Coordinates of C-alpha atoms in Angstrom, one line a residue:
M241 CA 102.0 120.9 139.6
S242 CA 104.5 118.6 141.4
R243 CA 105.3 115.2 140.0
E244 CA 103.4 113.4 142.7
A245 CA 100.3 115.8 142.8
R246 CA 97.1 113.8 142.5
I247 CA 94.7 114.3 139.6
D248 CA 91.7 115.1 141.6
T249 CA 89.3 117.0 139.3
L250 CA 87.6 116.2 136.0
G251 CA 89.2 119.2 134.5
S252 CA 92.7 118.0 135.5
L253 CA 91.9 114.5 134.3
R254 CA 90.9 115.9 130.9
E255 CA 94.0 118.1 130.7
H256 CA 96.3 115.1 131.5
L257 CA 94.5 113.0 128.8
Q258 CA 95.1 115.7 126.3
W259 CA 98.8 115.6 127.3
A260 CA 98.6 111.9 126.7
I261 CA 97.5 112.5 123.1
E262 CA 100.3 115.0 122.7
L263 CA 102.8 112.6 124.2
E264 CA 101.8 109.7 121.9
H265 CA 101.8 112.0 118.9
A266 CA 105.3 113.4 119.8
T267 CA 106.8 110.0 119.2
L268 CA 105.5 109.7 115.6
P269 CA 107.8 112.2 113.7
P270 CA 111.0 110.6 115.2
Y271 CA 109.8 107.1 114.4
L272 CA 108.8 108.1 110.9
C273 CA 112.2 109.6 110.1
A274 CA 114.0 106.5 111.3
L275 CA 111.6 104.3 109.4
Y276 CA 111.8 106.2 106.1
S277 CA 115.6 106.2 106.3
L278 CA 115.7 102.4 106.3
D279 CA 115.9 100.6 103.0
P280 CA 113.4 97.8 103.7
E281 CA 115.1 95.4 101.2
R282 CA 118.5 95.7 102.9
N283 CA 117.2 96.1 106.5
P284 CA 113.9 94.2 106.6
E285 CA 114.0 93.3 110.3
A286 CA 114.9 96.8 111.4
A287 CA 112.2 98.3 109.2
N288 CA 109.6 95.8 110.6
I289 CA 110.6 96.6 114.2
V290 CA 110.5 100.4 113.9
G291 CA 107.4 100.1 111.8
S292 CA 105.6 98.0 114.3
V293 CA 106.4 100.4 117.1
F294 CA 105.1 103.3 114.9
A295 CA 101.8 101.4 114.2
E296 CA 101.3 100.7 117.9
E297 CA 102.0 104.4 118.8
M298 CA 99.1 105.2 116.4
L299 CA 97.0 102.7 118.4
H300 CA 98.1 104.4 121.7
L301 CA 97.1 107.7 120.2
A302 CA 93.6 106.3 119.4
L303 CA 93.4 104.8 122.9
A304 CA 94.3 108.1 124.5
A305 CA 91.6 109.9 122.4
N306 CA 89.0 107.2 123.5
L307 CA 89.9 107.9 127.1
L308 CA 89.6 111.6 126.7
N309 CA 86.3 111.3 124.9
A310 CA 85.0 108.9 127.5
V311 CA 85.4 111.5 130.3
G312 CA 83.7 114.3 128.3
G313 CA 86.8 115.9 126.7
R314 CA 87.6 116.9 123.2
P315 CA 90.8 115.6 121.6
L316 CA 92.9 118.3 120.0
L317 CA 95.4 117.4 117.3
D318 CA 95.2 120.0 114.5
S319 CA 97.2 122.6 116.5
P320 CA 100.6 124.2 116.3
R321 CA 101.4 122.9 119.8
M322 CA 101.6 119.4 118.3
L323 CA 104.5 120.4 116.0
P324 CA 107.0 122.6 117.8
P325 CA 110.5 122.7 116.2
H326 CA 112.8 119.8 116.7
P327 CA 114.7 119.0 118.9
R328 CA 111.8 119.2 121.3
R329 CA 111.1 117.9 124.8
L330 CA 108.5 115.2 125.5
P331 CA 105.2 117.1 126.4
H332 CA 105.2 117.6 130.2
G333 CA 107.9 115.0 130.6
D334 CA 111.5 114.8 131.8
R335 CA 113.1 118.0 130.7
S336 CA 116.4 116.3 130.0
L337 CA 114.9 114.1 127.3
E338 CA 114.9 115.6 123.8
L339 CA 113.2 114.1 120.7
S340 CA 115.1 114.7 117.5
L341 CA 114.5 113.9 113.8
V342 CA 117.4 111.6 112.8
P343 CA 118.0 108.7 110.5
F344 CA 118.1 105.2 111.9
G345 CA 121.3 104.5 113.8
A346 CA 123.0 104.6 117.2
E347 CA 121.6 108.0 118.1
A348 CA 118.1 107.1 117.1
L349 CA 118.2 103.8 119.1
E350 CA 119.5 105.6 122.3
M351 CA 116.7 108.1 122.0
F352 CA 114.1 105.4 121.5
L353 CA 115.4 103.4 124.4
R354 CA 115.3 106.5 126.7
L355 CA 111.8 107.3 125.5
E356 CA 110.4 103.7 126.0
R357 CA 112.3 102.7 129.1
P358 CA 110.2 100.9 131.8
A359 CA 109.5 102.6 135.1
P360 CA 111.7 101.4 138.0
P361 CA 110.1 98.9 140.4
G362 CA 107.9 100.7 142.9
A363 CA 108.3 104.1 141.0
A364 CA 105.7 106.7 142.1
P365 CA 103.0 107.9 139.7
E366 CA 104.1 111.3 138.2
G367 CA 101.6 113.5 136.5
D368 CA 104.1 116.2 135.3
D369 CA 107.8 116.2 134.5
Y370 CA 107.5 112.4 134.6
E371 CA 110.6 110.3 134.3
T372 CA 109.0 107.5 132.4
I373 CA 105.8 107.2 130.3
G374 CA 104.6 104.4 132.6
Q375 CA 104.7 106.7 135.6
F376 CA 102.7 109.3 133.8
Y377 CA 100.0 106.7 132.9
A378 CA 100.1 105.5 136.5
A379 CA 99.2 109.0 137.6
I380 CA 96.2 109.0 135.2
E381 CA 95.1 105.6 136.5
Q382 CA 95.4 106.9 140.1
G383 CA 93.3 109.9 139.2
L384 CA 90.6 107.8 137.5
R385 CA 90.3 105.5 140.5
H386 CA 90.1 108.5 142.9
L387 CA 87.5 110.4 140.9
C388 CA 85.3 107.3 140.4
D389 CA 85.5 106.7 144.2
R390 CA 84.6 110.3 144.9
L391 CA 82.1 111.1 142.1
G392 CA 80.9 107.8 140.8
E393 CA 81.6 106.2 137.4
R394 CA 78.6 107.7 135.7
A395 CA 79.8 111.3 136.6
V396 CA 83.3 110.5 135.4
F397 CA 82.4 108.7 132.2
S398 CA 80.0 111.2 130.7
G399 CA 81.2 111.3 127.1
D400 CA 79.3 110.4 124.0
P401 CA 79.8 106.7 123.2
A402 CA 79.5 107.5 119.4
R403 CA 82.9 109.2 119.6
Q404 CA 84.7 106.0 120.5
V405 CA 87.0 104.5 117.9
H406 CA 86.7 100.7 117.9
A407 CA 88.4 97.8 116.3
G408 CA 86.3 98.1 113.2
H409 CA 88.0 101.4 112.5
F410 CA 91.5 100.2 113.3
R411 CA 92.0 96.7 112.1
H412 CA 94.7 94.1 112.0
T413 CA 96.9 95.5 114.8
A414 CA 98.7 93.3 117.3
G415 CA 97.2 95.2 120.2
R416 CA 93.6 95.9 121.3
L417 CA 91.7 99.0 120.5
V418 CA 89.5 99.4 123.6
A419 CA 86.3 101.4 123.4
V420 CA 86.1 103.2 126.8
H421 CA 82.9 103.6 128.7
D422 CA 83.6 102.8 132.3
L423 CA 86.5 102.3 134.8
K424 CA 87.1 98.7 133.8
S425 CA 87.5 99.5 130.0
A426 CA 89.6 102.6 130.9
L427 CA 92.0 100.6 132.9
A428 CA 92.2 98.0 130.1
A429 CA 93.1 100.9 127.6
L430 CA 95.8 102.2 130.0
E431 CA 97.2 98.6 130.4
E432 CA 97.4 98.2 126.7
I433 CA 99.4 101.4 126.3
V434 CA 101.9 100.6 129.1
E435 CA 102.3 96.9 128.3
Q436 CA 103.1 97.5 124.7
G437 CA 105.7 100.0 125.7
E438 CA 107.2 98.4 128.8
G439 CA 106.2 94.8 128.9
N440 CA 103.8 92.5 130.8
S441 CA 103.5 93.1 134.6
H442 CA 106.3 95.8 134.4
G443 CA 108.9 93.1 134.7
E444 CA 108.8 91.0 131.6
V445 CA 110.0 91.6 128.1
W446 CA 106.7 90.3 126.5
D447 CA 103.7 92.5 125.9
G448 CA 101.1 89.8 125.8
D449 CA 100.4 89.9 122.0
K450 CA 101.6 87.9 119.1
D451 CA 104.3 89.4 116.8
V452 CA 102.3 91.0 113.9
F453 CA 105.0 90.0 111.4
H454 CA 105.8 86.6 112.9
P455 CA 102.6 85.2 114.4
E456 CA 104.4 82.1 115.6
R457 CA 106.4 84.3 118.0
D458 CA 105.4 86.2 121.1
E459 CA 105.8 90.0 120.8
V460 CA 108.2 91.9 122.9
A461 CA 107.5 95.4 124.2
H462 CA 108.8 98.5 122.5
Y463 CA 111.7 99.0 124.8
Y464 CA 112.9 95.5 124.3
R465 CA 112.5 95.6 120.5
F466 CA 115.0 98.4 120.5
Q467 CA 117.2 96.4 122.8
E468 CA 117.1 93.6 120.1
L469 CA 118.3 96.1 117.5
K470 CA 121.0 97.4 119.7
S471 CA 122.4 94.0 120.8
G472 CA 121.8 92.3 117.4
R473 CA 119.8 89.5 118.8
R474 CA 116.2 88.5 119.4
Y475 CA 114.6 87.7 122.7
R476 CA 113.5 84.1 123.2
R477 CA 111.4 82.4 125.9
G478 CA 113.3 82.3 129.2
D479 CA 115.1 85.7 128.5
T480 CA 114.5 88.4 131.0
P481 CA 115.3 92.1 131.2
Q482 CA 118.4 91.2 133.2
S483 CA 119.6 88.5 130.8
G484 CA 119.1 90.5 127.6
P485 CA 118.3 88.9 124.3
T486 CA 120.0 85.5 123.6
G487 CA 118.1 84.3 120.6
E488 CA 118.7 84.4 116.8
P489 CA 120.8 87.2 115.4
I490 CA 119.4 90.4 113.8
T491 CA 121.7 92.2 111.4
V492 CA 121.5 95.9 110.4
D493 CA 123.3 97.0 107.2
P494 CA 124.5 100.6 107.8
A495 CA 124.8 101.0 104.0
G496 CA 121.1 100.4 103.8
V497 CA 120.3 103.6 105.8
R498 CA 119.5 106.7 103.8
P499 CA 121.3 109.8 105.1
M500 CA 119.4 112.7 106.5
P501 CA 120.6 115.9 108.2
P502 CA 119.6 115.9 111.9
N503 CA 116.6 118.0 112.7
P504 CA 116.3 119.5 109.2
R505 CA 115.5 123.2 108.8
P506 CA 113.4 124.8 106.1
A507 CA 115.4 125.4 102.9
E508 CA 115.6 128.7 101.2
P509 CA 112.2 130.0 100.0
G510 CA 111.4 129.3 96.4
T511 CA 113.8 126.4 96.1
P512 CA 112.7 122.9 95.0
V513 CA 113.6 121.5 98.4
R514 CA 111.6 124.2 100.2
R515 CA 108.6 123.4 98.0
A516 CA 109.0 119.7 98.8
Q517 CA 109.2 120.4 102.5
E518 CA 106.0 122.5 102.4
E519 CA 104.2 119.7 100.4
F520 CA 105.2 117.2 103.2
D521 CA 104.0 119.7 105.9
H522 CA 100.7 120.1 104.1
T523 CA 100.2 116.3 103.9
Y524 CA 101.1 115.8 107.5
C525 CA 98.8 118.5 108.7
A526 CA 96.0 117.0 106.6
V527 CA 96.7 113.8 108.7
L528 CA 96.4 115.7 111.9
H529 CA 93.2 117.4 110.7
L530 CA 91.6 114.1 109.7
L531 CA 92.6 112.4 113.0
E532 CA 91.1 115.3 115.0
R533 CA 87.8 114.9 113.0
A534 CA 88.0 111.1 113.5
F535 CA 88.3 111.5 117.3
N536 CA 85.5 114.1 117.4
G537 CA 82.5 112.4 116.0
S538 CA 83.6 110.9 112.7
P539 CA 85.5 107.7 113.6
R540 CA 85.3 106.3 110.0
L541 CA 87.9 109.0 109.0
L542 CA 90.6 107.1 110.9
A543 CA 91.1 104.9 107.9
V544 CA 91.3 108.0 105.7
A545 CA 93.9 109.6 108.0
T546 CA 96.1 106.5 108.1
G547 CA 95.7 106.1 104.3
T548 CA 96.8 109.7 103.8
M549 CA 100.0 108.9 105.7
Y550 CA 101.1 106.7 102.7
A551 CA 101.7 109.9 100.7
L552 CA 104.3 110.9 103.3
K553 CA 106.7 108.1 102.4
A554 CA 107.3 109.2 98.8
Q555 CA 107.6 112.9 99.9
A556 CA 110.1 112.1 102.7
L557 CA 112.2 109.8 100.4
A558 CA 112.4 112.6 97.8
L559 CA 113.7 115.0 100.4
M560 CA 116.3 112.5 101.6
E561 CA 117.5 111.9 98.1
A562 CA 117.9 115.6 97.7
G563 CA 120.1 115.7 100.8
A564 CA 117.4 117.2 103.0
G565 CA 114.6 115.9 105.2
P566 CA 111.1 116.7 106.4
V567 CA 110.7 119.5 108.9
F568 CA 107.3 118.6 110.3
G569 CA 106.2 122.2 110.4
Y570 CA 102.7 123.2 111.2
V571 CA 100.6 124.7 108.4
A572 CA 97.8 126.9 109.7
P573 CA 94.3 125.9 108.5
E574 CA 93.8 129.3 106.7
R575 CA 96.8 128.4 104.5
R576 CA 95.3 125.0 103.7
G577 CA 91.9 126.6 102.9
W578 CA 90.0 123.3 102.6
S579 CA 90.2 122.3 106.2
T580 CA 88.8 125.6 107.7
G581 CA 85.3 125.8 109.1
D582 CA 82.3 123.5 109.3
E583 CA 80.3 124.8 106.3
R584 CA 79.0 122.3 103.8
R585 CA 81.6 121.4 101.2
I586 CA 83.4 118.5 99.5
V587 CA 87.2 118.3 99.4
V588 CA 89.1 116.1 97.0
L589 CA 92.1 114.6 98.8
R590 CA 95.2 114.1 96.7
D591 CA 95.2 110.5 95.5
G592 CA 92.5 109.9 98.1
P593 CA 88.8 110.1 98.7
Y594 CA 86.2 112.9 98.8
V595 CA 85.8 114.3 102.3
V596 CA 82.3 115.7 102.8
Y597 CA 81.9 118.4 105.5
G598 CA 78.8 119.8 107.2
G599 CA 76.5 116.8 107.4
V600 CA 75.6 116.9 103.7
P601 CA 72.8 114.2 103.3
L602 CA 73.8 111.1 101.5
R603 CA 71.4 108.9 99.7
R604 CA 71.0 106.5 96.8
K605 CA 69.3 107.1 93.5
R606 CA 68.4 104.5 91.0
K607 CA 67.7 105.2 87.3
I608 CA 64.3 104.1 86.1
V609 CA 64.3 102.9 82.5
S610 CA 61.8 101.7 80.0
S611 CA 61.6 98.1 78.7
G612 CA 63.9 99.3 76.0
N613 CA 66.4 100.8 78.5
D614 CA 65.4 104.4 77.8
A615 CA 66.2 106.7 80.7
L616 CA 63.0 107.9 82.3
T617 CA 63.7 109.3 85.8
W618 CA 65.5 108.8 89.1
K619 CA 64.1 107.0 92.1
T620 CA 65.4 108.2 95.5
G621 CA 66.2 105.5 98.0
E622 CA 66.6 105.7 101.8
P623 CA 69.2 108.0 103.2
L624 CA 72.5 106.4 104.1
E625 CA 73.8 106.9 107.7
T626 CA 76.8 109.2 107.9
E627 CA 78.8 111.1 110.4
D628 CA 79.0 114.9 110.3
T629 CA 82.2 114.6 108.3
Y630 CA 82.6 111.5 106.1
A631 CA 84.7 110.3 103.2
L632 CA 83.5 108.7 100.0
C633 CA 85.6 106.3 97.9
R634 CA 87.2 107.8 94.8
C635 CA 89.5 104.9 93.7
G636 CA 86.6 102.5 93.1
H637 CA 88.2 99.7 95.2
S638 CA 86.9 100.3 98.8
G639 CA 85.4 97.3 100.4
S640 CA 82.7 99.5 102.1
K641 CA 81.5 101.6 99.1
P642 CA 80.4 104.3 98.8
F643 CA 82.6 105.1 101.8
C644 CA 86.3 105.1 101.8
D645 CA 88.1 102.4 103.8
G646 CA 91.7 103.5 103.0
T647 CA 92.2 101.0 100.2
H648 CA 93.4 103.8 97.9
A649 CA 96.6 103.9 99.9
V650 CA 97.3 100.2 99.6
I651 CA 96.7 100.0 95.8
G652 CA 98.6 103.2 95.0
F653 CA 95.6 105.0 93.5
D654 CA 96.6 107.8 91.1
G655 CA 93.9 110.4 91.5
T656 CA 95.6 113.1 89.5
E657 CA 93.1 115.8 88.6
S658 CA 92.6 117.4 85.2
P659 CA 93.4 121.1 84.7
V660 CA 90.7 123.4 86.0
M661 CA 87.9 123.6 83.5
R662 CA 86.8 127.0 82.2
P663 CA 83.4 128.3 83.4
Y664 CA 80.2 126.7 82.0
R665 CA 79.2 129.9 80.1
E666 CA 82.5 130.0 78.3
L667 CA 82.2 126.4 77.1
Q668 CA 78.5 126.1 76.4
H669 CA 77.1 125.5 72.9
V670 CA 73.7 127.1 72.6
H671 CA 70.8 125.7 70.5
D672 CA 67.6 127.7 70.2
G673 CA 64.1 126.6 69.8
A674 CA 60.7 128.2 70.2
G675 CA 60.4 129.4 73.8
I676 CA 63.6 127.6 74.9
S677 CA 67.3 128.0 74.5
A678 CA 69.2 124.8 75.2
Q679 CA 72.8 125.0 76.5
R680 CA 75.3 122.1 76.5
V681 CA 78.9 121.5 77.6
G682 CA 80.0 118.2 76.2
E683 CA 83.0 118.0 78.6
L684 CA 80.6 117.4 81.5
C685 CA 78.6 114.6 79.9
V686 CA 78.4 111.3 81.8
H687 CA 76.2 109.5 79.2
A688 CA 73.2 109.1 81.5
A689 CA 71.2 109.2 78.2
F690 CA 68.3 111.4 79.3
C691 CA 69.0 113.7 76.4
I692 CA 68.7 110.9 73.8
G693 CA 65.2 109.7 74.3
R694 CA 63.5 106.7 72.7
T695 CA 63.2 108.2 69.2
R696 CA 65.0 111.6 69.0
P697 CA 67.7 113.4 70.9
I698 CA 67.1 116.9 72.3
A699 CA 69.1 118.5 69.5
A700 CA 66.6 117.1 66.9
M701 CA 63.6 118.0 68.9
L702 CA 64.3 121.7 69.2
A703 CA 62.8 122.4 65.7
D704 CA 59.4 121.3 67.0
T705 CA 59.4 123.3 70.3
A706 CA 56.5 125.4 69.1
D707 CA 54.6 122.4 70.4
S708 CA 54.5 123.0 74.2
D709 CA 54.4 119.2 74.8
V710 CA 57.7 118.8 73.0
R711 CA 59.2 121.8 74.8
S712 CA 58.0 120.4 78.2
D713 CA 59.6 117.0 77.3
I714 CA 62.9 118.7 76.6
M715 CA 62.8 120.6 79.9
G716 CA 62.0 117.4 81.8
R717 CA 64.9 115.5 80.2
I718 CA 67.3 118.3 81.0
D719 CA 66.2 118.5 84.6
H720 CA 67.1 114.8 84.9
C721 CA 70.6 115.3 83.5
P722 CA 72.8 114.6 86.6
S723 CA 75.9 116.4 85.5
G724 CA 74.2 119.6 84.3
S725 CA 75.9 119.1 80.9
Y726 CA 72.6 120.3 79.5
S727 CA 70.7 123.3 80.9
Y728 CA 68.2 125.7 79.5
A729 CA 66.8 129.2 79.5
L730 CA 63.6 130.5 78.0
E731 CA 65.5 132.6 75.5
R732 CA 69.1 133.0 74.4
G733 CA 71.2 134.8 77.0
G734 CA 68.3 134.5 79.5
E735 CA 68.6 133.3 83.1
T736 CA 69.2 129.6 83.3
I737 CA 66.3 127.7 84.9
E738 CA 67.4 125.0 87.3
A739 CA 65.4 122.4 89.1
D740 CA 65.0 123.0 92.8
L741 CA 67.4 120.4 94.1
P742 CA 68.4 120.0 97.8
Q743 CA 72.0 120.1 99.0
A744 CA 72.8 116.4 98.9
V745 CA 75.1 113.8 97.5
S746 CA 73.4 110.9 95.7
V747 CA 75.1 107.6 94.9
L748 CA 73.8 106.8 91.5
E749 CA 72.9 103.4 90.1
E750 CA 72.1 103.0 86.4
E751 CA 70.4 100.2 84.5
D752 CA 71.3 96.6 85.2
G753 CA 72.9 97.4 88.5
L754 CA 75.7 99.5 86.9
A755 CA 77.3 101.8 89.5
S756 CA 77.5 105.4 88.4
A757 CA 78.8 108.7 89.6
L758 CA 78.3 110.7 92.8
W759 CA 75.6 113.3 92.0
V760 CA 76.3 116.6 94.0
T761 CA 73.2 118.9 94.0
G762 CA 72.1 122.1 95.6
K763 CA 75.3 124.1 94.9
V764 CA 77.5 122.3 97.4
P765 CA 81.0 123.7 96.8
V766 CA 83.7 121.2 95.7
V767 CA 87.4 122.0 96.3
R768 CA 90.2 120.3 94.4
S769 CA 93.2 118.8 96.2
D770 CA 95.3 121.8 95.1
G771 CA 92.9 124.1 97.0
L772 CA 91.3 125.5 93.8
P773 CA 87.5 125.5 93.8
L774 CA 85.4 123.9 91.0
E775 CA 82.8 126.1 89.6
T776 CA 79.9 125.8 92.0
R777 CA 76.8 124.6 90.1
N778 CA 73.4 123.2 91.0
R779 CA 74.4 119.8 89.6
M780 CA 77.7 118.1 89.0
T781 CA 78.9 114.5 89.0
L782 CA 82.1 113.2 90.6
C783 CA 84.0 110.1 89.5
R784 CA 83.9 107.2 91.9
C785 CA 85.2 104.4 89.7
G786 CA 88.7 105.9 89.7
H787 CA 89.0 105.8 85.9
S788 CA 87.6 109.1 84.6
G789 CA 89.8 111.0 82.3
N790 CA 88.4 114.2 83.7
K791 CA 89.0 113.8 87.4
P792 CA 87.5 114.7 89.8
L793 CA 84.5 114.9 87.5
C794 CA 82.8 111.9 86.0
D795 CA 83.1 111.4 82.2
G796 CA 81.1 108.2 81.9
T797 CA 84.0 105.8 81.9
H798 CA 82.2 103.7 84.5
R799 CA 79.9 102.5 81.7
E800 CA 82.8 101.4 79.6
I801 CA 84.5 99.4 82.4
G802 CA 81.2 97.9 83.8
F803 CA 81.8 99.4 87.3
R804 CA 79.8 97.8 90.1
E805 CA 79.6 98.1 93.8
E806 CA 80.5 94.6 94.8
P807 CA 83.0 94.6 97.7
A808 CA 86.6 94.8 96.7
P809 CA 89.0 91.9 97.5
A810 CA 90.3 92.0 101.1
T811 CA 93.3 94.2 101.5
T812 CA 95.7 94.9 104.3
N813 CA 94.6 97.9 106.4
P814 CA 97.0 100.8 106.0
T815 CA 97.0 101.5 109.7
T816 CA 99.4 98.7 110.4
K817 CA 101.3 98.5 107.1
E818 CA 102.6 102.1 107.2
G819 CA 105.3 100.7 109.4
T820 CA 106.4 97.6 107.4
T821 CA 108.2 98.6 104.2
S822 CA 107.2 102.3 104.2

């Protein structure tokens, strides 16, 4: 395809919008390396500028995904083509422009200025080997207008509106996250991308937004923000691209930049640095996986993806302190294990939420108690609306419980999991009665109190199980034990009898509005963050208050701390703050 060739089919339009996603993503690793190399205490202005550009490139990525979804495409991010070795060329762009992973400095600034430079006045749209990003998006705009004229807007914008990511998923950014459903909204999305990069009207330094860190100021476009850092001065009203910035000075302390070898390579296998690089790669590929899911029918996962990026900072800094740096290598899904396939399962993210795959039904269950607060049964409420893949809060601080909203990243949640527990049969204590053999694993108890009863606990009742009513009472109580701490067979060593429970996740509420665990039923597999599976059982309970000493399993601590579901205090959305002091 020549630079000037028109995008004149829906297939070509979708292909170019996928290229747009790849283009926006390609900017992220270089910006992150420069950002992580900056000591935010010694270089706060530089960190804020690089960070703000990074956050807006994430916004542009979401806008490109909205555009592709709107025209019936499917955004692809979890792919090796997203992470070729560095240095690399800009996808389908000027072959002379290379993107490298380098610390902040003159080399990084020149690369960023080349990347973000505005299109020359009157420059032709270029759909391939484009000289500037603005010319590439001009070719997409030209193709959209042409196809709408020829086919009609309804034929062009045939995508599922439910796949659109909107402002509720991506909050507190300087720019606009446009949900795309017709030509007008598509053009608005394209304008947002180009103006934040090049400036208003392709001839001004301003991008039309307010500075996210200094709301009293107008915000300059990406290219001109880097010009500010290069020249050591800010733009002020009256400045033009020709005049350059003439405002207050900006200082950069070179001693406040962490060293990093350019375009780091994988260290020797088995070394601590290699293991740290692989850990970073796994985390970054988890971000790509979550972004792909977010843009393909599970928009709420966007907050989870951006929250997961917080883990990258500490991992990158550890590498820099060791004289190395992140490689941004692709980790195949089969090596990750947890991100492969669409079968029903629950995955524990490291220091993050539970990600639930396969459309597992989610509902609420409330404990029914007697006037004396004795546990009687569970009452099932209405199902909660979910996406096919959704994330449930594990830190206890989400403002949209039971769903994750990314707050775990802001508060620095430590979700370290306990060592893998031995199988139930190895841990169980067996107590026999007449016609029943009760089995119990105390380590699983969440103190739901069905085993206690009004007068006697199960252990004391076993002596009277020749009475079938007593035996039936014990069986009923055990069937209501959410954690499966108690189970029973008809005889010692016999087959365990389990209630016929559906595959579901239930959000439990105990007496007096106390928020309890997540009750996983029907043998839904649960995978730890280290990739090891928990023993698959018919019933298990997962911690959602963030304080269990047996993570990811619940241990009843929610009762001790009086955990409730009131919305958490407002916090800063991690989507934008990844770029500030990270």
